[in-house]
PDB file of C-alpha atoms in Angstrom:
ATOM      1  CA  MET A  23      97.683  84.037 107.643  1.00 41.00           C
ATOM      2  CA  HIS A  24      94.151  83.687 106.710  1.00 49.00           C
ATOM      3  CA  LYS A  25      93.955  82.645 103.070  1.00 49.00           C
ATOM      4  CA  LEU A  26      90.816  83.290 100.915  1.00 53.00           C
ATOM      5  CA  ASP A  27      87.892  80.947 101.803  1.00 45.00           C
ATOM      6  CA  SER A  28      87.183  78.933  98.597  1.00 41.00           C
ATOM      7  CA  HIS A  29      84.477  77.170  99.893  1.00 40.00           C
ATOM      8  CA  HIS A  30      82.041  76.456  97.102  1.00 38.00           C
ATOM      9  CA  SER A  31      79.110  78.350  98.295  1.00 43.00           C
ATOM     10  CA  GLU A  32      81.181  81.516  98.213  1.00 47.00           C
ATOM     11  CA  PRO A  33      80.711  84.082  95.313  1.00 50.00           C
ATOM     12  CA  SER A  34      82.594  82.766  92.299  1.00 58.00           C
ATOM     13  CA  SER A  35      84.283  86.124  91.303  1.00 84.00           C
ATOM     14  CA  LEU A  36      87.412  87.061  93.215  1.00 87.00           C
ATOM     15  CA  HIS A  37      86.341  90.298  93.963  1.00 85.00           C
ATOM     16  CA  GLU A  38      83.248  89.292  95.258  1.00 89.00           C
ATOM     17  CA  ARG A  39      84.722  86.341  97.471  1.00 89.00           C
ATOM     18  CA  VAL A  40      87.137  89.223  98.835  1.00 93.00           C
ATOM     19  CA  PHE A  41      84.296  91.372  99.531  1.00 92.00           C
ATOM     20  CA  VAL A  42      82.160  88.689 101.424  1.00 89.00           C
ATOM     21  CA  GLN A  43      85.134  87.709 103.603  1.00 90.00           C
ATOM     22  CA  MET A  44      86.123  91.291 104.716  1.00 92.00           C
ATOM     23  CA  ARG A  45      82.294  92.170 105.184  1.00 89.00           C
ATOM     24  CA  ARG A  46      81.910  89.030 107.337  1.00 87.00           C
ATOM     25  CA  ARG A  47      85.085  89.884 109.417  1.00 89.00           C
ATOM     26  CA  ILE A  48      83.453  93.344 110.106  1.00 88.00           C
ATOM     27  CA  LEU A  49      80.380  92.289 110.864  1.00 84.00           C
ATOM     28  CA  ASP A  50      81.369  89.335 113.345  1.00 81.00           C
ATOM     29  CA  GLY A  51      83.843  91.723 115.346  1.00 80.00           C
ATOM     30  CA  THR A  52      86.996  90.640 113.995  1.00 86.00           C
ATOM     31  CA  TYR A  53      87.763  94.150 112.614  1.00 88.00           C
ATOM     32  CA  GLU A  54      86.559  96.159 115.411  1.00 87.00           C
ATOM     33  CA  PRO A  55      85.390  99.745 115.081  1.00 86.00           C
ATOM     34  CA  GLY A  56      88.214 102.139 114.569  1.00 90.00           C
ATOM     35  CA  ALA A  57      90.470  99.552 113.303  1.00 91.00           C
ATOM     36  CA  VAL A  58      92.509 100.677 110.383  1.00 93.00           C
ATOM     37  CA  ILE A  59      92.470  98.109 107.421  1.00 91.00           C
ATOM     38  CA  ARG A  60      95.391  98.435 105.051  1.00 90.00           C
ATOM     39  CA  GLU A  61      95.181  97.043 101.731  1.00 90.00           C
ATOM     40  CA  SER A  62      98.562  95.716 101.525  1.00 90.00           C
ATOM     41  CA  ARG A  63      98.076  93.806 104.697  1.00 90.00           C
ATOM     42  CA  ILE A  64      94.745  92.396 103.799  1.00 90.00           C
ATOM     43  CA  ALA A  65      96.045  91.276 100.409  1.00 91.00           C
ATOM     44  CA  ALA A  66      98.987  89.319 101.783  1.00 92.00           C
ATOM     45  CA  GLU A  67      96.652  88.045 104.224  1.00 90.00           C
ATOM     46  CA  LEU A  68      94.141  86.530 101.920  1.00 89.00           C
ATOM     47  CA  GLY A  69      96.881  85.674  99.034  1.00 91.00           C
ATOM     48  CA  VAL A  70      95.588  88.157  96.404  1.00 93.00           C
ATOM     49  CA  SER A  71      96.504  91.493  94.731  1.00 93.00           C
ATOM     50  CA  ARG A  72      95.393  94.861  96.277  1.00 92.00           C
ATOM     51  CA  THR A  73      93.159  95.621  93.532  1.00 93.00           C
ATOM     52  CA  PRO A  74      89.916  93.083  94.610  1.00 93.00           C
ATOM     53  CA  VAL A  75      90.977  94.543  98.116  1.00 93.00           C
ATOM     54  CA  ARG A  76      90.646  98.196  96.906  1.00 92.00           C
ATOM     55  CA  GLU A  77      87.286  97.400  95.162  1.00 93.00           C
ATOM     56  CA  ALA A  78      85.865  95.473  98.027  1.00 93.00           C
ATOM     57  CA  LEU A  79      86.735  98.336 100.472  1.00 94.00           C
ATOM     58  CA  ARG A  80      85.136 101.078  98.089  1.00 93.00           C
ATOM     59  CA  ARG A  81      81.849  98.796  98.439  1.00 93.00           C
ATOM     60  CA  LEU A  82      82.261  98.460 102.323  1.00 93.00           C
ATOM     61  CA  GLU A  83      82.234 102.202 102.363  1.00 93.00           C
ATOM     62  CA  GLN A  84      78.948 102.445 100.177  1.00 90.00           C
ATOM     63  CA  GLU A  85      77.501 100.391 102.814  1.00 86.00           C
ATOM     64  CA  GLY A  86      78.867 102.385 105.614  1.00 87.00           C
ATOM     65  CA  LEU A  87      80.952  99.718 106.993  1.00 90.00           C
ATOM     66  CA  VAL A  88      84.394 101.607 106.351  1.00 92.00           C
ATOM     67  CA  THR A  89      85.476 105.225 106.300  1.00 93.00           C
ATOM     68  CA  ILE A  90      88.294 105.429 103.395  1.00 92.00           C
ATOM     69  CA  ILE A  91      90.813 108.307 104.713  1.00 91.00           C
ATOM     70  CA  ARG A  92      93.411 109.463 102.096  1.00 86.00           C
ATOM     71  CA  ASN A  93      96.722 108.239 103.137  1.00 82.00           C
ATOM     72  CA  LYS A  94      95.957 106.223 106.070  1.00 84.00           C
ATOM     73  CA  GLY A  95      93.605 103.381 104.879  1.00 86.00           C
ATOM     74  CA  ALA A  96      89.988 102.165 105.564  1.00 93.00           C
ATOM     75  CA  VAL A  97      88.774 102.892 109.241  1.00 94.00           C
ATOM     76  CA  VAL A  98      85.970 100.408 110.504  1.00 92.00           C
ATOM     77  CA  ALA A  99      82.742 102.102 111.221  1.00 88.00           C
ATOM     78  CA  GLY A 100      81.161  98.748 112.098  1.00 75.00           C
ATOM     79  CA  ILE A 101      77.262  98.681 113.129  1.00 80.00           C
ATOM     80  CA  SER A 102      75.723 101.270 115.481  1.00 82.00           C
ATOM     81  CA  GLU A 103      73.097 100.781 118.131  1.00 85.00           C
ATOM     82  CA  LYS A 104      70.532 102.832 116.068  1.00 88.00           C
ATOM     83  CA  ASP A 105      71.651 100.631 112.977  1.00 87.00           C
ATOM     84  CA  ILE A 106      70.697  97.437 115.026  1.00 87.00           C
ATOM     85  CA  GLN A 107      67.606  98.559 116.455  1.00 89.00           C
ATOM     86  CA  ASP A 108      66.572  99.815 112.806  1.00 90.00           C
ATOM     87  CA  ILE A 109      67.430  96.357 111.607  1.00 89.00           C
ATOM     88  CA  TYR A 110      65.466  94.510 114.366  1.00 88.00           C
ATOM     89  CA  ALA A 111      62.427  96.756 113.586  1.00 89.00           C
ATOM     90  CA  VAL A 112      62.361  96.075 109.964  1.00 88.00           C
ATOM     91  CA  ARG A 113      62.772  92.420 110.532  1.00 86.00           C
ATOM     92  CA  ALA A 114      59.774  92.312 113.101  1.00 86.00           C
ATOM     93  CA  LEU A 115      57.654  93.504 109.975  1.00 86.00           C
ATOM     94  CA  VAL A 116      59.283  91.786 107.016  1.00 89.00           C
ATOM     95  CA  GLU A 117      60.119  88.155 108.454  1.00 90.00           C
ATOM     96  CA  GLY A 118      56.478  88.097 109.665  1.00 91.00           C
ATOM     97  CA  LEU A 119      55.818  87.925 105.708  1.00 93.00           C
ATOM     98  CA  ALA A 120      58.202  85.673 105.114  1.00 93.00           C
ATOM     99  CA  ALA A 121      56.672  83.140 107.548  1.00 95.00           C
ATOM    100  CA  LYS A 122      53.166  83.898 106.243  1.00 96.00           C
ATOM    101  CA  TRP A 123      54.353  82.764 102.829  1.00 96.00           C
ATOM    102  CA  ALA A 124      56.464  79.680 104.405  1.00 97.00           C
ATOM    103  CA  ALA A 125      53.005  78.476 106.187  1.00 97.00           C
ATOM    104  CA  MET A 126      51.457  78.656 102.808  1.00 97.00           C
ATOM    105  CA  HIS A 127      54.466  77.110 100.487  1.00 96.00           C
ATOM    106  CA  ILE A 128      56.865  75.147 102.569  1.00 97.00           C
ATOM    107  CA  THR A 129      57.623  71.680 101.126  1.00 97.00           C
ATOM    108  CA  PRO A 130      57.846  68.371 103.184  1.00 97.00           C
ATOM    109  CA  GLU A 131      61.494  68.535 103.059  1.00 98.00           C
ATOM    110  CA  GLN A 132      61.835  71.908 104.285  1.00 97.00           C
ATOM    111  CA  LEU A 133      59.446  71.405 107.245  1.00 97.00           C
ATOM    112  CA  ASN A 134      61.482  68.314 108.197  1.00 98.00           C
ATOM    113  CA  GLU A 135      64.983  70.367 108.065  1.00 98.00           C
ATOM    114  CA  LEU A 136      63.457  72.982 110.195  1.00 98.00           C
ATOM    115  CA  GLU A 137      62.342  70.235 112.909  1.00 97.00           C
ATOM    116  CA  CYS A 138      65.771  68.957 112.766  1.00 98.00           C
ATOM    117  CA  LEU A 139      67.204  72.161 113.223  1.00 97.00           C
ATOM    118  CA  LEU A 140      65.030  72.822 116.378  1.00 97.00           C
ATOM    119  CA  MET A 141      66.806  69.574 117.951  1.00 97.00           C
ATOM    120  CA  LYS A 142      69.994  70.442 117.230  1.00 97.00           C
ATOM    121  CA  MET A 143      69.700  73.830 118.666  1.00 96.00           C
ATOM    122  CA  ASP A 144      68.317  72.180 121.956  1.00 95.00           C
ATOM    123  CA  ARG A 145      71.552  70.435 121.986  1.00 96.00           C
ATOM    124  CA  ALA A 146      73.799  73.435 121.411  1.00 95.00           C
ATOM    125  CA  ALA A 147      71.580  75.193 124.113  1.00 93.00           C
ATOM    126  CA  ALA A 148      72.545  72.442 126.684  1.00 94.00           C
ATOM    127  CA  ASP A 149      75.905  72.619 125.746  1.00 94.00           C
ATOM    128  CA  HIS A 150      76.271  76.291 126.144  1.00 91.00           C
ATOM    129  CA  ASP A 151      77.689  76.338 122.585  1.00 93.00           C
ATOM    130  CA  TYR A 152      76.543  80.068 121.643  1.00 88.00           C
ATOM    131  CA  ARG A 153      78.532  79.822 118.235  1.00 87.00           C
ATOM    132  CA  ALA A 154      76.811  76.487 116.963  1.00 93.00           C
ATOM    133  CA  TRP A 155      73.709  77.619 118.190  1.00 93.00           C
ATOM    134  CA  ARG A 156      74.006  81.025 116.129  1.00 88.00           C
ATOM    135  CA  GLU A 157      75.084  79.262 112.928  1.00 91.00           C
ATOM    136  CA  LEU A 158      71.794  76.805 113.302  1.00 95.00           C
ATOM    137  CA  ASP A 159      69.838  79.593 113.913  1.00 93.00           C
ATOM    138  CA  THR A 160      71.424  81.198 110.802  1.00 90.00           C
ATOM    139  CA  ARG A 161      70.172  77.838 108.718  1.00 95.00           C
ATOM    140  CA  PHE A 162      66.858  77.905 110.385  1.00 96.00           C
ATOM    141  CA  HIS A 163      66.267  81.310 109.105  1.00 94.00           C
ATOM    142  CA  GLU A 164      67.367  80.480 105.556  1.00 93.00           C
ATOM    143  CA  VAL A 165      65.082  77.598 105.435  1.00 96.00           C
ATOM    144  CA  LEU A 166      62.335  79.956 106.245  1.00 95.00           C
ATOM    145  CA  TYR A 167      63.166  82.568 103.725  1.00 94.00           C
ATOM    146  CA  GLU A 168      63.498  79.927 101.135  1.00 95.00           C
ATOM    147  CA  ALA A 169      60.222  78.591 101.919  1.00 96.00           C
ATOM    148  CA  SER A 170      58.726  81.741 101.182  1.00 94.00           C
ATOM    149  CA  HIS A 171      59.312  81.206  97.661  1.00 94.00           C
ATOM    150  CA  SER A 172      60.340  84.785  97.292  1.00 94.00           C
ATOM    151  CA  VAL A 173      63.809  85.594  96.195  1.00 92.00           C
ATOM    152  CA  PRO A 174      63.712  89.474  96.834  1.00 91.00           C
ATOM    153  CA  LEU A 175      62.406  88.717 100.314  1.00 91.00           C
ATOM    154  CA  GLU A 176      65.083  86.465 100.743  1.00 89.00           C
ATOM    155  CA  LEU A 177      68.002  88.461  99.721  1.00 86.00           C
ATOM    156  CA  VAL A 178      66.668  91.438 101.757  1.00 86.00           C
ATOM    157  CA  LEU A 179      66.490  89.315 104.782  1.00 88.00           C
ATOM    158  CA  SER A 180      69.516  87.266 104.628  1.00 84.00           C
ATOM    159  CA  ALA A 181      71.396  90.407 104.277  1.00 82.00           C
ATOM    160  CA  PHE A 182      69.835  91.799 107.549  1.00 83.00           C
ATOM    161  CA  HIS A 183      70.527  88.385 109.270  1.00 80.00           C
ATOM    162  CA  ASP A 184      74.263  88.800 108.505  1.00 80.00           C
ATOM    163  CA  TYR A 185      74.317  92.210 109.784  1.00 83.00           C
ATOM    164  CA  LEU A 186      73.322  91.063 113.183  1.00 85.00           C
ATOM    165  CA  ARG A 187      76.177  88.364 113.645  1.00 80.00           C
ATOM    166  CA  ARG A 188      77.964  89.864 116.413  1.00 81.00           C
ATOM    167  CA  ALA A 189      74.762  91.208 117.837  1.00 84.00           C
ATOM    168  CA  ARG A 190      73.177  87.784 117.865  1.00 85.00           C
ATOM    169  CA  LEU A 191      76.204  86.098 119.618  1.00 80.00           C
ATOM    170  CA  ASP A 192      76.408  88.829 122.347  1.00 83.00           C
ATOM    171  CA  SER A 193      72.678  88.188 122.771  1.00 86.00           C
ATOM    172  CA  LEU A 194      72.691  84.477 122.974  1.00 86.00           C
ATOM    173  CA  ALA A 195      75.393  84.766 125.774  1.00 82.00           C
ATOM    174  CA  SER A 196      72.803  86.052 128.076  1.00 87.00           C
ATOM    175  CA  PRO A 197      71.401  83.644 130.707  1.00 89.00           C
ATOM    176  CA  GLY A 198      68.270  81.571 129.388  1.00 90.00           C
ATOM    177  CA  ARG A 199      68.128  83.592 125.789  1.00 92.00           C
ATOM    178  CA  MET A 200      69.175  80.256 123.755  1.00 92.00           C
ATOM    179  CA  ARG A 201      66.084  78.251 125.427  1.00 93.00           C
ATOM    180  CA  GLN A 202      63.965  81.251 125.165  1.00 94.00           C
ATOM    181  CA  ALA A 203      64.754  81.584 121.376  1.00 94.00           C
ATOM    182  CA  GLY A 204      64.195  77.805 120.877  1.00 94.00           C
ATOM    183  CA  GLU A 205      60.851  78.139 122.270  1.00 96.00           C
ATOM    184  CA  GLU A 206      60.302  80.896 119.998  1.00 96.00           C
ATOM    185  CA  HIS A 207      61.234  79.074 117.155  1.00 97.00           C
ATOM    186  CA  GLY A 208      59.342  76.057 118.238  1.00 97.00           C
ATOM    187  CA  ALA A 209      56.040  78.324 117.861  1.00 97.00           C
ATOM    188  CA  ILE A 210      56.695  79.524 114.648  1.00 97.00           C
ATOM    189  CA  VAL A 211      57.127  75.748 113.118  1.00 97.00           C
ATOM    190  CA  ALA A 212      54.134  74.951 114.938  1.00 97.00           C
ATOM    191  CA  ALA A 213      52.129  77.351 113.085  1.00 97.00           C
ATOM    192  CA  ILE A 214      53.797  76.519 109.781  1.00 97.00           C
ATOM    193  CA  LYS A 215      53.205  72.812 110.554  1.00 96.00           C
ATOM    194  CA  GLU A 216      49.425  73.718 110.926  1.00 97.00           C
ATOM    195  CA  LYS A 217      49.380  75.739 107.631  1.00 96.00           C
ATOM    196  CA  ASP A 218      48.416  78.910 109.676  1.00 97.00           C
ATOM    197  CA  PRO A 219      49.830  81.925 107.757  1.00 97.00           C
ATOM    198  CA  GLU A 220      48.612  84.536 110.440  1.00 97.00           C
ATOM    199  CA  MET A 221      49.919  82.706 113.221  1.00 97.00           C
ATOM    200  CA  ALA A 222      53.046  81.833 111.870  1.00 97.00           C
ATOM    201  CA  ALA A 223      53.817  85.579 111.125  1.00 95.00           C
ATOM    202  CA  HIS A 224      52.642  86.608 114.518  1.00 95.00           C
ATOM    203  CA  ALA A 225      55.350  84.105 115.876  1.00 96.00           C
ATOM    204  CA  LEU A 226      58.011  85.146 113.679  1.00 94.00           C
ATOM    205  CA  ALA A 227      57.170  88.891 114.279  1.00 92.00           C
ATOM    206  CA  GLU A 228      57.180  88.291 118.217  1.00 93.00           C
ATOM    207  CA  HIS A 229      60.528  86.257 118.123  1.00 93.00           C
ATOM    208  CA  ALA A 230      62.094  89.485 116.422  1.00 90.00           C
ATOM    209  CA  ARG A 231      61.037  91.674 118.939  1.00 91.00           C
ATOM    210  CA  SER A 232      61.789  89.729 121.653  1.00 93.00           C
ATOM    211  CA  ALA A 233      65.474  89.353 120.099  1.00 91.00           C
ATOM    212  CA  ALA A 234      65.752  93.224 119.827  1.00 89.00           C
ATOM    213  CA  GLU A 235      64.761  93.784 123.466  1.00 91.00           C
ATOM    214  CA  ASN A 236      67.265  90.844 124.602  1.00 92.00           C
ATOM    215  CA  TRP A 237      70.098  92.539 122.723  1.00 89.00           C
ATOM    216  CA  LEU A 238      69.429  96.065 123.559  1.00 89.00           C
ATOM    217  CA  ARG A 239      69.371  94.760 127.579  1.00 89.00           C
ATOM    218  CA  VAL A 240      72.707  93.276 126.913  1.00 88.00           C
ATOM    219  CA  HIS A 241      74.372  95.956 125.059  1.00 84.00           C
ATOM    220  CA  ARG A 242      73.190  98.221 127.434  1.00 87.00           C
ATOM    221  CA  ALA A 243      74.652  96.344 130.497  1.00 86.00           C
ATOM    222  CA  GLN A 244      77.727  96.037 128.561  1.00 80.00           C
ATOM    223  CA  LEU A 245      78.210  99.720 128.105  1.00 79.00           C
ATOM    224  CA  GLU A 246      77.184 100.412 131.686  1.00 80.00           C
ATOM    225  CA  SER A 247      79.915  97.829 132.749  1.00 73.00           C
ATOM    226  CA  GLY A 248      82.614  99.480 130.519  1.00 66.00           C
ATOM    227  CA  SER A 249      81.570 102.727 131.976  1.00 62.00           C
ATOM    228  CA  ARG A 250      82.356 101.599 135.581  1.00 64.00           C
ATOM    229  CA  SER A 251      85.522  99.940 134.573  1.00 60.00           C
ATOM    230  CA  ARG A 252      86.832 103.186 133.111  1.00 58.00           C
ATOM    231  CA  ALA A 253      85.685 105.159 136.147  1.00 56.00           C
TER     232      ALA A 253
END
């Protein structure tokens, strides 16, 4: 049984916490596309009543992550290939702006954290620890967003990054991707350290485009492999 996570960083309201946890399970693949989510079962798993689960499912339907079917339950829709490509395309544009502003406003403490994260990601890559690398990568981008000193930008980009949780993990499993991404992160930090906004924007946009291209190669290879195994 998976009781509701009560970590202090989670949203405070019960409804919001249920929504965040269910959304995370869809985005990381715990609830796979086509799976049926039943209110009673999720309520029992999370140790809550059915009301916050029902409210969470309505919000997930608004985001296009589930389809509620009467007398059946909520069917997981997940994220389509086009959704992921669109998110990467938007990130390539908007994250460049975040890096540009970060180069102008970053604090010494934030820069130090970015450099520490780079070292930890190098160790995770050496250990082939994809999940640890992904979580470090998430924090790396969070620091960049915070350093931009733009709350709207931080909210938008954090949501996009969350939507790519499963895609990022799949992409990182491809040979050499963690090392390549680490070098791309290094270029971003170097530009920010030099206080070069344009170079920082270019480095982060290139990183987003590289991530998109790598994910698409991995995804299509998986589809091709799946087609061959069914033949």
